[in-house]
C-alpha positions as a LaTeX table, in Angstrom:
\begin{tabular}{lrrr}
\hline
Residue & $x$ (\AA) & $y$ (\AA) & $z$ (\AA) \\
\hline
Met1 & 130.30 & 79.66 & 102.91 \\
Thr2 & 130.03 & 83.42 & 102.33 \\
Gln3 & 126.38 & 84.57 & 102.18 \\
Asn4 & 124.94 & 86.87 & 99.62 \\
Arg5 & 124.23 & 90.03 & 101.63 \\
Ser6 & 124.07 & 93.68 & 100.73 \\
Glu7 & 127.23 & 95.59 & 101.29 \\
Leu8 & 127.91 & 98.77 & 103.19 \\
Arg9 & 131.36 & 100.37 & 102.75 \\
Phe10 & 133.31 & 102.81 & 104.89 \\
Arg11 & 134.10 & 106.11 & 103.14 \\
Pro12 & 137.63 & 106.41 & 101.67 \\
Asn13 & 138.68 & 108.86 & 104.48 \\
Lys14 & 137.17 & 106.86 & 107.29 \\
Ser15 & 138.65 & 103.86 & 109.14 \\
Pro16 & 136.89 & 100.91 & 110.72 \\
Gln17 & 139.64 & 100.53 & 113.27 \\
Arg18 & 137.34 & 101.36 & 116.21 \\
Ile19 & 134.94 & 98.68 & 115.17 \\
Arg20 & 137.87 & 96.18 & 114.82 \\
His21 & 138.78 & 97.15 & 118.42 \\
Gly22 & 135.22 & 96.47 & 119.66 \\
Phe23 & 133.18 & 99.60 & 119.16 \\
Pro24 & 129.58 & 98.51 & 118.17 \\
Trp25 & 128.38 & 101.28 & 115.80 \\
Ala26 & 129.25 & 102.93 & 112.43 \\
Tyr27 & 127.79 & 106.38 & 111.96 \\
Asp28 & 126.19 & 107.75 & 108.84 \\
Asn29 & 129.13 & 110.07 & 108.14 \\
Glu30 & 131.53 & 107.13 & 108.17 \\
Val31 & 129.85 & 104.99 & 105.53 \\
Val32 & 128.92 & 105.48 & 101.89 \\
Thr33 & 125.25 & 106.30 & 101.52 \\
Asp34 & 124.00 & 106.66 & 98.05 \\
Arg35 & 121.00 & 105.70 & 95.95 \\
Arg36 & 121.98 & 101.99 & 96.18 \\
Thr37 & 122.15 & 101.98 & 99.98 \\
Lys38 & 118.96 & 103.99 & 100.33 \\
Lys39 & 117.17 & 101.10 & 98.71 \\
Ile40 & 118.35 & 98.70 & 101.41 \\
Ala41 & 115.38 & 97.92 & 103.67 \\
Leu42 & 115.31 & 99.13 & 107.24 \\
Gly43 & 116.90 & 96.60 & 109.58 \\
Thr44 & 118.55 & 94.54 & 106.84 \\
Ile45 & 121.74 & 92.69 & 107.90 \\
Val46 & 124.61 & 93.84 & 105.68 \\
Asp47 & 128.29 & 93.14 & 105.25 \\
Leu48 & 130.26 & 96.15 & 106.56 \\
Leu49 & 133.36 & 96.52 & 104.46 \\
Asp50 & 136.51 & 98.75 & 104.78 \\
Asn51 & 137.83 & 100.95 & 101.98 \\
Asp52 & 139.58 & 97.97 & 100.39 \\
Arg53 & 136.37 & 95.95 & 100.47 \\
Asn54 & 137.69 & 93.76 & 103.23 \\
Phe55 & 135.07 & 92.31 & 105.58 \\
Val56 & 134.70 & 94.08 & 108.98 \\
Ala57 & 131.43 & 92.78 & 110.45 \\
Gln58 & 127.91 & 91.83 & 109.86 \\
Ala59 & 125.73 & 94.79 & 110.87 \\
Ala60 & 122.11 & 95.91 & 111.03 \\
Phe61 & 121.59 & 98.79 & 108.69 \\
His62 & 119.33 & 101.83 & 109.22 \\
Pro63 & 119.27 & 104.20 & 106.19 \\
Asp64 & 117.82 & 107.16 & 108.07 \\
Ser65 & 119.64 & 106.98 & 111.44 \\
Lys66 & 122.82 & 108.65 & 112.57 \\
Ile67 & 123.82 & 105.24 & 113.76 \\
Ala68 & 123.83 & 103.69 & 110.26 \\
Ala69 & 125.11 & 100.25 & 111.25 \\
Arg70 & 125.04 & 98.25 & 114.49 \\
Val71 & 127.52 & 95.42 & 114.72 \\
Leu72 & 126.02 & 91.96 & 115.21 \\
Glu73 & 128.65 & 89.46 & 114.29 \\
Arg74 & 132.34 & 89.61 & 113.38 \\
Asp75 & 132.40 & 86.22 & 111.52 \\
Arg76 & 131.24 & 86.59 & 107.88 \\
Asp77 & 130.14 & 82.97 & 107.61 \\
Val78 & 127.89 & 82.87 & 110.64 \\
Gln79 & 124.18 & 82.77 & 109.96 \\
Ile80 & 122.17 & 85.17 & 112.16 \\
Asp81 & 119.10 & 83.14 & 112.89 \\
Ala82 & 117.28 & 81.40 & 115.69 \\
Lys83 & 120.35 & 79.26 & 116.55 \\
Trp84 & 122.52 & 82.33 & 116.71 \\
Leu85 & 120.05 & 84.10 & 118.99 \\
Glu86 & 119.79 & 81.04 & 121.13 \\
Ser87 & 123.52 & 81.09 & 121.75 \\
Lys88 & 123.33 & 84.75 & 122.80 \\
Leu89 & 120.46 & 83.99 & 125.10 \\
Arg90 & 122.18 & 81.09 & 126.80 \\
Phe91 & 125.39 & 83.00 & 127.27 \\
Ala92 & 123.44 & 85.86 & 128.93 \\
Arg93 & 121.35 & 83.53 & 131.13 \\
Asp94 & 124.40 & 81.76 & 132.38 \\
His95 & 125.67 & 84.99 & 133.93 \\
Arg96 & 122.36 & 86.05 & 135.45 \\
Asp97 & 121.72 & 82.62 & 136.96 \\
Arg98 & 125.12 & 82.84 & 138.70 \\
Met99 & 124.16 & 86.18 & 140.13 \\
Phe100 & 120.60 & 85.64 & 141.25 \\
Asp101 & 118.76 & 82.92 & 143.18 \\
Thr102 & 115.40 & 83.92 & 141.76 \\
Pro103 & 114.25 & 84.11 & 138.11 \\
Phe104 & 113.69 & 87.87 & 138.09 \\
Tyr105 & 116.24 & 89.89 & 136.24 \\
Arg106 & 117.20 & 91.69 & 133.01 \\
Leu107 & 118.19 & 88.88 & 130.59 \\
Ile108 & 119.34 & 91.02 & 127.66 \\
His109 & 120.77 & 94.49 & 127.95 \\
Ala110 & 121.04 & 95.51 & 124.28 \\
Glu111 & 124.61 & 96.21 & 122.99 \\
Ala112 & 126.20 & 95.10 & 126.17 \\
Asp113 & 124.90 & 91.56 & 125.53 \\
Gly114 & 125.71 & 91.64 & 121.86 \\
Leu115 & 122.09 & 92.24 & 120.74 \\
Pro116 & 121.81 & 95.96 & 119.91 \\
Gly117 & 118.38 & 97.49 & 120.44 \\
Leu118 & 116.97 & 94.43 & 122.25 \\
Ile119 & 115.84 & 94.39 & 125.87 \\
Ile120 & 114.49 & 91.31 & 127.55 \\
Asp121 & 113.33 & 91.32 & 131.22 \\
Arg122 & 112.61 & 88.01 & 132.93 \\
Phe123 & 109.66 & 87.67 & 135.36 \\
Gly124 & 109.83 & 84.03 & 136.13 \\
Asp125 & 108.18 & 82.18 & 133.21 \\
Val126 & 107.19 & 85.48 & 131.67 \\
Leu127 & 109.65 & 87.15 & 129.31 \\
Ala128 & 108.99 & 90.75 & 128.40 \\
Val129 & 110.71 & 91.55 & 125.11 \\
Gln130 & 111.34 & 95.09 & 123.89 \\
Pro131 & 112.54 & 94.91 & 120.19 \\
Asn132 & 113.72 & 98.52 & 119.93 \\
Ala133 & 115.61 & 98.11 & 116.59 \\
Ala134 & 114.30 & 97.18 & 113.22 \\
Trp135 & 116.65 & 94.22 & 112.66 \\
Ile136 & 115.33 & 92.38 & 115.71 \\
Glu137 & 111.75 & 93.28 & 114.91 \\
Asn138 & 112.35 & 91.56 & 111.54 \\
Leu139 & 113.72 & 88.46 & 113.36 \\
Leu140 & 110.94 & 88.26 & 115.95 \\
Pro141 & 109.84 & 84.79 & 114.89 \\
Asp142 & 113.44 & 83.59 & 115.26 \\
Leu143 & 113.70 & 85.22 & 118.67 \\
Gln144 & 110.51 & 83.49 & 119.80 \\
Glu145 & 111.93 & 80.15 & 118.65 \\
Ala146 & 115.20 & 80.86 & 120.49 \\
Leu147 & 113.38 & 81.82 & 123.71 \\
Lys148 & 111.37 & 78.64 & 123.64 \\
Ala149 & 114.60 & 76.59 & 123.18 \\
Val150 & 116.26 & 78.23 & 126.22 \\
Phe151 & 113.26 & 78.46 & 128.60 \\
Asp152 & 110.67 & 75.85 & 129.36 \\
Ala153 & 107.29 & 76.98 & 127.97 \\
Pro154 & 107.80 & 80.69 & 128.40 \\
Val155 & 105.14 & 83.31 & 128.16 \\
Ile156 & 106.48 & 85.85 & 125.67 \\
Ile157 & 105.30 & 89.43 & 125.63 \\
Lys158 & 106.25 & 91.99 & 122.99 \\
Asn159 & 106.40 & 95.38 & 124.72 \\
Ala160 & 106.46 & 97.99 & 121.98 \\
Ser161 & 106.27 & 101.15 & 124.10 \\
Gly162 & 108.98 & 103.74 & 124.44 \\
Arg163 & 110.92 & 106.41 & 122.65 \\
Ala164 & 113.49 & 104.08 & 121.02 \\
Arg165 & 111.00 & 102.31 & 118.74 \\
Gly166 & 109.71 & 105.69 & 117.50 \\
Leu167 & 113.18 & 106.67 & 116.49 \\
Glu168 & 113.52 & 103.45 & 114.51 \\
Gly169 & 110.26 & 104.05 & 112.73 \\
Leu170 & 108.56 & 101.11 & 114.43 \\
Ser171 & 104.99 & 100.94 & 115.64 \\
Glu172 & 103.92 & 100.84 & 119.35 \\
Glu173 & 101.82 & 97.82 & 120.11 \\
Thr174 & 102.16 & 95.68 & 123.19 \\
Val175 & 100.96 & 92.03 & 122.56 \\
Val176 & 101.27 & 88.64 & 124.07 \\
Leu177 & 103.11 & 86.44 & 121.56 \\
Asp178 & 102.99 & 83.19 & 123.47 \\
Gly179 & 100.96 & 82.04 & 126.52 \\
Ser180 & 98.84 & 84.31 & 128.67 \\
Val181 & 99.15 & 86.72 & 131.52 \\
Asp182 & 96.29 & 87.17 & 133.98 \\
Gly183 & 97.49 & 90.26 & 135.85 \\
Pro184 & 100.41 & 91.86 & 137.67 \\
Ile185 & 103.27 & 89.45 & 138.45 \\
Pro186 & 104.61 & 89.26 & 142.07 \\
Val187 & 108.42 & 89.73 & 141.97 \\
Gln188 & 110.57 & 89.06 & 145.05 \\
Met189 & 113.58 & 91.46 & 145.44 \\
Asn190 & 115.47 & 92.62 & 148.51 \\
Gly191 & 112.98 & 90.95 & 150.84 \\
Ala192 & 109.99 & 92.76 & 149.38 \\
Thr193 & 107.27 & 91.77 & 146.83 \\
Tyr194 & 106.81 & 94.04 & 143.88 \\
Met195 & 103.94 & 93.97 & 141.49 \\
Ala196 & 104.98 & 94.14 & 137.87 \\
Asp197 & 102.35 & 95.13 & 135.29 \\
Val198 & 104.06 & 93.62 & 132.24 \\
Leu199 & 101.23 & 94.55 & 129.87 \\
Gly200 & 100.37 & 98.06 & 130.86 \\
Gly201 & 103.11 & 99.32 & 133.09 \\
Gln202 & 106.00 & 101.61 & 132.44 \\
Lys203 & 108.72 & 100.06 & 130.32 \\
Thr204 & 108.53 & 96.28 & 130.86 \\
Gly205 & 106.73 & 96.70 & 134.18 \\
Leu206 & 109.52 & 96.97 & 136.68 \\
Phe207 & 113.00 & 98.50 & 136.96 \\
Tyr208 & 115.55 & 95.86 & 137.80 \\
Asp209 & 118.48 & 98.25 & 137.41 \\
Gln210 & 118.09 & 99.92 & 140.85 \\
Arg211 & 118.11 & 96.63 & 142.77 \\
Pro212 & 121.55 & 97.07 & 144.50 \\
Asn213 & 120.73 & 100.77 & 145.20 \\
His214 & 117.41 & 99.77 & 146.78 \\
Ala215 & 119.40 & 97.41 & 149.02 \\
Phe216 & 121.91 & 100.08 & 150.09 \\
Ala217 & 119.21 & 102.60 & 150.78 \\
Ala218 & 117.47 & 99.98 & 152.90 \\
Lys219 & 120.50 & 99.88 & 155.17 \\
Leu220 & 120.37 & 103.64 & 155.65 \\
Ala221 & 116.63 & 103.57 & 156.36 \\
Lys222 & 116.66 & 100.96 & 159.15 \\
Gly223 & 114.78 & 102.36 & 162.15 \\
Gly224 & 113.80 & 105.50 & 160.29 \\
Asp225 & 111.15 & 106.89 & 157.90 \\
Val226 & 111.49 & 107.29 & 154.16 \\
Leu227 & 110.11 & 109.49 & 151.49 \\
Asp228 & 110.33 & 107.89 & 148.05 \\
Val229 & 109.75 & 110.51 & 145.35 \\
Phe230 & 109.12 & 109.37 & 141.75 \\
Ser231 & 108.51 & 106.05 & 143.33 \\
His232 & 106.98 & 104.12 & 140.44 \\
Val233 & 105.82 & 100.83 & 142.05 \\
Gly234 & 107.58 & 101.52 & 145.29 \\
Gly235 & 111.16 & 100.52 & 144.42 \\
Phe236 & 113.01 & 102.24 & 147.27 \\
Ser237 & 110.21 & 102.37 & 149.77 \\
Leu238 & 109.29 & 98.68 & 149.79 \\
Ala239 & 112.92 & 97.60 & 150.05 \\
Ala240 & 113.42 & 100.07 & 152.89 \\
Leu241 & 110.44 & 98.61 & 154.77 \\
Ala242 & 111.87 & 95.14 & 154.21 \\
Gly243 & 115.15 & 96.36 & 155.71 \\
Gly244 & 113.46 & 97.68 & 158.88 \\
Ala245 & 112.29 & 101.23 & 158.09 \\
Thr246 & 109.50 & 102.32 & 160.41 \\
His247 & 107.47 & 104.00 & 157.69 \\
Ala248 & 107.62 & 104.81 & 154.00 \\
Thr249 & 105.70 & 107.28 & 151.85 \\
Ala250 & 105.68 & 106.85 & 148.09 \\
Val251 & 105.17 & 109.86 & 145.76 \\
Asp252 & 104.29 & 109.49 & 142.05 \\
Gly253 & 102.10 & 111.02 & 139.48 \\
Ser254 & 100.69 & 107.70 & 138.37 \\
Ala255 & 97.73 & 106.38 & 140.28 \\
Ala256 & 98.24 & 102.97 & 138.57 \\
Ala257 & 101.83 & 102.77 & 139.74 \\
Leu258 & 100.87 & 103.72 & 143.33 \\
Glu259 & 98.17 & 101.15 & 143.36 \\
Leu260 & 100.70 & 98.50 & 142.45 \\
Ala261 & 103.03 & 99.81 & 145.17 \\
Ser262 & 100.23 & 99.50 & 147.70 \\
Lys263 & 99.53 & 95.93 & 146.51 \\
Gly264 & 103.19 & 95.07 & 146.89 \\
Ala265 & 103.26 & 96.49 & 150.40 \\
Ala266 & 100.21 & 94.51 & 151.37 \\
Ala267 & 101.65 & 91.31 & 149.77 \\
Thr268 & 104.77 & 91.71 & 151.93 \\
Gly269 & 102.83 & 92.64 & 155.12 \\
Phe270 & 103.92 & 96.31 & 155.10 \\
Asp271 & 100.53 & 98.01 & 154.42 \\
Asp272 & 100.33 & 99.44 & 158.03 \\
Arg273 & 103.70 & 101.16 & 157.55 \\
Phe274 & 103.23 & 102.42 & 153.96 \\
Asp275 & 101.28 & 105.22 & 152.38 \\
Thr276 & 101.17 & 107.04 & 149.07 \\
Ile277 & 100.75 & 110.55 & 147.73 \\
Lys278 & 99.57 & 111.03 & 144.10 \\
Gly279 & 100.80 & 114.30 & 142.49 \\
Asp280 & 103.49 & 116.16 & 140.78 \\
Ala281 & 106.71 & 115.47 & 142.59 \\
Phe282 & 107.80 & 119.14 & 142.72 \\
Glu283 & 104.41 & 120.26 & 144.05 \\
Val284 & 104.30 & 117.49 & 146.64 \\
Met285 & 107.86 & 118.28 & 147.84 \\
Thr286 & 107.00 & 122.00 & 148.11 \\
Lys287 & 103.84 & 121.17 & 150.12 \\
Leu288 & 105.73 & 118.89 & 152.51 \\
Ala289 & 108.38 & 121.50 & 153.04 \\
Asp290 & 105.76 & 124.16 & 153.75 \\
Glu291 & 104.24 & 121.84 & 156.33 \\
Gly292 & 107.61 & 121.42 & 157.99 \\
Arg293 & 107.85 & 117.74 & 157.27 \\
Ser294 & 111.15 & 115.97 & 157.30 \\
Phe295 & 112.38 & 112.38 & 156.91 \\
Asp296 & 115.40 & 110.21 & 157.82 \\
Val297 & 115.85 & 109.23 & 154.21 \\
Val298 & 114.67 & 111.04 & 151.08 \\
Val299 & 115.03 & 109.34 & 147.69 \\
Cys300 & 114.52 & 111.11 & 144.39 \\
Asp301 & 114.53 & 108.78 & 141.39 \\
Pro302 & 113.12 & 110.82 & 138.51 \\
Pro303 & 112.61 & 109.87 & 134.89 \\
Ala304 & 115.41 & 110.82 & 132.43 \\
Phe305 & 115.57 & 114.60 & 132.42 \\
Ala306 & 118.35 & 114.46 & 129.80 \\
Pro307 & 117.65 & 111.54 & 127.54 \\
Ala308 & 119.75 & 113.08 & 124.73 \\
Lys309 & 122.37 & 115.70 & 124.33 \\
Pro310 & 120.06 & 118.56 & 123.21 \\
Ala311 & 118.20 & 118.16 & 126.61 \\
Leu312 & 121.38 & 118.08 & 128.68 \\
Gln313 & 121.42 & 121.66 & 130.15 \\
Ala314 & 117.67 & 121.68 & 130.89 \\
Gly315 & 118.08 & 118.24 & 132.38 \\
Leu316 & 120.89 & 119.33 & 134.68 \\
Arg317 & 118.85 & 122.25 & 135.93 \\
Ala318 & 115.97 & 119.79 & 136.75 \\
Tyr319 & 118.43 & 117.52 & 138.64 \\
Glu320 & 119.68 & 120.58 & 140.59 \\
Lys321 & 116.14 & 121.50 & 141.51 \\
Val322 & 115.34 & 118.01 & 142.65 \\
Ala323 & 118.45 & 117.94 & 144.89 \\
Arg324 & 117.61 & 121.40 & 146.40 \\
Met325 & 114.05 & 120.44 & 147.15 \\
Gly326 & 114.90 & 116.92 & 148.35 \\
Ala327 & 117.64 & 118.25 & 150.68 \\
Ala328 & 115.12 & 120.52 & 152.39 \\
Leu329 & 113.16 & 117.47 & 153.47 \\
Val330 & 116.07 & 115.59 & 155.10 \\
Arg331 & 116.53 & 115.73 & 158.93 \\
Pro332 & 120.03 & 116.60 & 160.09 \\
Gly333 & 122.12 & 113.41 & 160.06 \\
Gly334 & 119.65 & 111.88 & 157.55 \\
Tyr335 & 120.27 & 110.73 & 153.99 \\
Leu336 & 119.50 & 112.05 & 150.51 \\
Val337 & 119.54 & 109.68 & 147.60 \\
Leu338 & 119.67 & 111.19 & 144.15 \\
Cys339 & 119.36 & 109.18 & 140.91 \\
Ser340 & 119.72 & 109.72 & 137.23 \\
Cys341 & 118.96 & 107.38 & 134.28 \\
Ser342 & 119.88 & 109.94 & 131.71 \\
His343 & 122.19 & 108.80 & 128.93 \\
Ala344 & 123.35 & 112.30 & 128.18 \\
Ala345 & 124.37 & 113.22 & 131.75 \\
Asp346 & 127.52 & 111.32 & 132.87 \\
Leu347 & 128.30 & 110.75 & 136.48 \\
Ser348 & 130.52 & 113.87 & 136.82 \\
Thr349 & 127.99 & 116.39 & 135.39 \\
Phe350 & 125.07 & 114.78 & 137.35 \\
Arg351 & 126.99 & 114.93 & 140.56 \\
Gln352 & 127.92 & 118.52 & 140.02 \\
Ala353 & 124.40 & 119.51 & 139.36 \\
Ser354 & 123.17 & 117.56 & 142.41 \\
Leu355 & 125.75 & 119.02 & 144.80 \\
Arg356 & 125.05 & 122.46 & 143.44 \\
Gly357 & 121.38 & 121.91 & 144.35 \\
Val358 & 122.19 & 120.63 & 147.80 \\
Gly359 & 124.34 & 123.73 & 148.42 \\
Lys360 & 121.69 & 126.15 & 147.14 \\
Gly361 & 119.31 & 124.51 & 149.57 \\
Gly362 & 121.61 & 125.55 & 152.38 \\
Arg363 & 122.75 & 122.06 & 153.23 \\
Thr364 & 126.17 & 120.39 & 153.41 \\
Gly365 & 127.21 & 116.77 & 153.85 \\
Gln366 & 129.29 & 113.95 & 152.60 \\
Ile367 & 128.96 & 111.42 & 149.79 \\
Val368 & 128.79 & 108.00 & 151.44 \\
Tyr369 & 128.19 & 105.92 & 148.38 \\
Thr370 & 127.86 & 105.97 & 144.63 \\
Gly371 & 125.60 & 103.35 & 142.98 \\
Phe372 & 125.15 & 102.08 & 139.47 \\
Ala373 & 122.96 & 99.48 & 137.74 \\
Gly374 & 122.98 & 95.91 & 138.93 \\
Glu375 & 125.00 & 93.05 & 137.54 \\
Asp376 & 122.14 & 92.03 & 135.22 \\
His377 & 122.82 & 95.39 & 133.34 \\
Pro378 & 126.39 & 94.84 & 132.09 \\
Val379 & 128.27 & 97.76 & 130.50 \\
His380 & 129.63 & 97.61 & 127.00 \\
Pro381 & 133.29 & 98.55 & 127.45 \\
Gln382 & 133.27 & 101.09 & 124.61 \\
Leu383 & 129.75 & 102.44 & 124.91 \\
Ala384 & 129.19 & 104.88 & 127.76 \\
Glu385 & 125.44 & 104.84 & 127.08 \\
Thr386 & 125.18 & 101.35 & 128.56 \\
Ala387 & 126.35 & 102.83 & 131.99 \\
Tyr388 & 123.41 & 105.13 & 132.12 \\
Leu389 & 122.30 & 104.77 & 135.76 \\
Lys390 & 123.87 & 106.79 & 138.49 \\
Ser391 & 122.87 & 107.08 & 142.22 \\
Ile392 & 124.46 & 109.40 & 144.81 \\
Phe393 & 123.91 & 108.78 & 148.44 \\
Leu394 & 124.61 & 111.81 & 150.73 \\
Arg395 & 124.50 & 112.22 & 154.48 \\
Leu396 & 123.46 & 115.76 & 155.30 \\
Val397 & 124.44 & 117.82 & 158.27 \\
\hline
\end{tabular}
């Protein structure tokens, strides 16, 4: 039975064909926005209609965003509720459980898993939920019910930090919705133990997306030493030690993140081969170069320098600088690993900026591998933003 929902129509000169072919968004300049639509509450699920009032999709509406509607469901008669969310969660879990032997992974990757604006990372029995869109914030009780149906007695945390919630007009408040958490959670990946602070750490507490790139870097680091710049909780350095690196140094501006990295190293038995440097990454790299230090593998995994198009050019200059400074610290025959999680910088532009930086640093080499996010971060076929992570591995002469 057709439900009584508010309607949002495409403009007479705009076609919904892209959405019918799978694109997940309708922009504000494609739909009719008038006094009536302005009264529709933020995050309301509406019927998106074409010019002839034919149904296109159920979509989450945002009256003040350039992305006016995010597609949720292409069947008009389906009820978007706890049961609907449960089916999405089960579908996503089935894929992850095929890929991983341990219960540590990204469970929901927003649009790519059919739940726009929602991120869920799984840490065993603990599920860290980031409801970054108003529609899923509105359905949070249904999401809790769905998670309890899919997982046995889960601990559910609502992580409300980050830029995305601010853009949606949502508050920032991290709370435990179900169960309790006593402290950082040990997470086993690539032979190492990482400590994830799911309550006070960056994002949900750990970055699962770099898992395959950590593993590849570990192969390069076997028998050598590693400098892990912008290390967070020791992502690349701990994996490298597990893979046979002789020593690793983690550099980060956060004392809390470095403390977690040290705890992870101790938990895995690497503390005698691991040390940390707290400070601004650029200042630390300058100081190390001035001291004549060099390493077999240098990894630079900075935060997003170009999170949106207006920041692209400044971001590319920053990536170029990172590449130039990182290259100066690599021994001849060693490896430089450069990463970007910027949505606005695609692989080609990021690679060009990085190679320009390596060249300006007086180094040459070869690209031996290009890495992306792991298989728990699927890519929406028509949304380039879901393929945000790029990693370039170079061997330098």
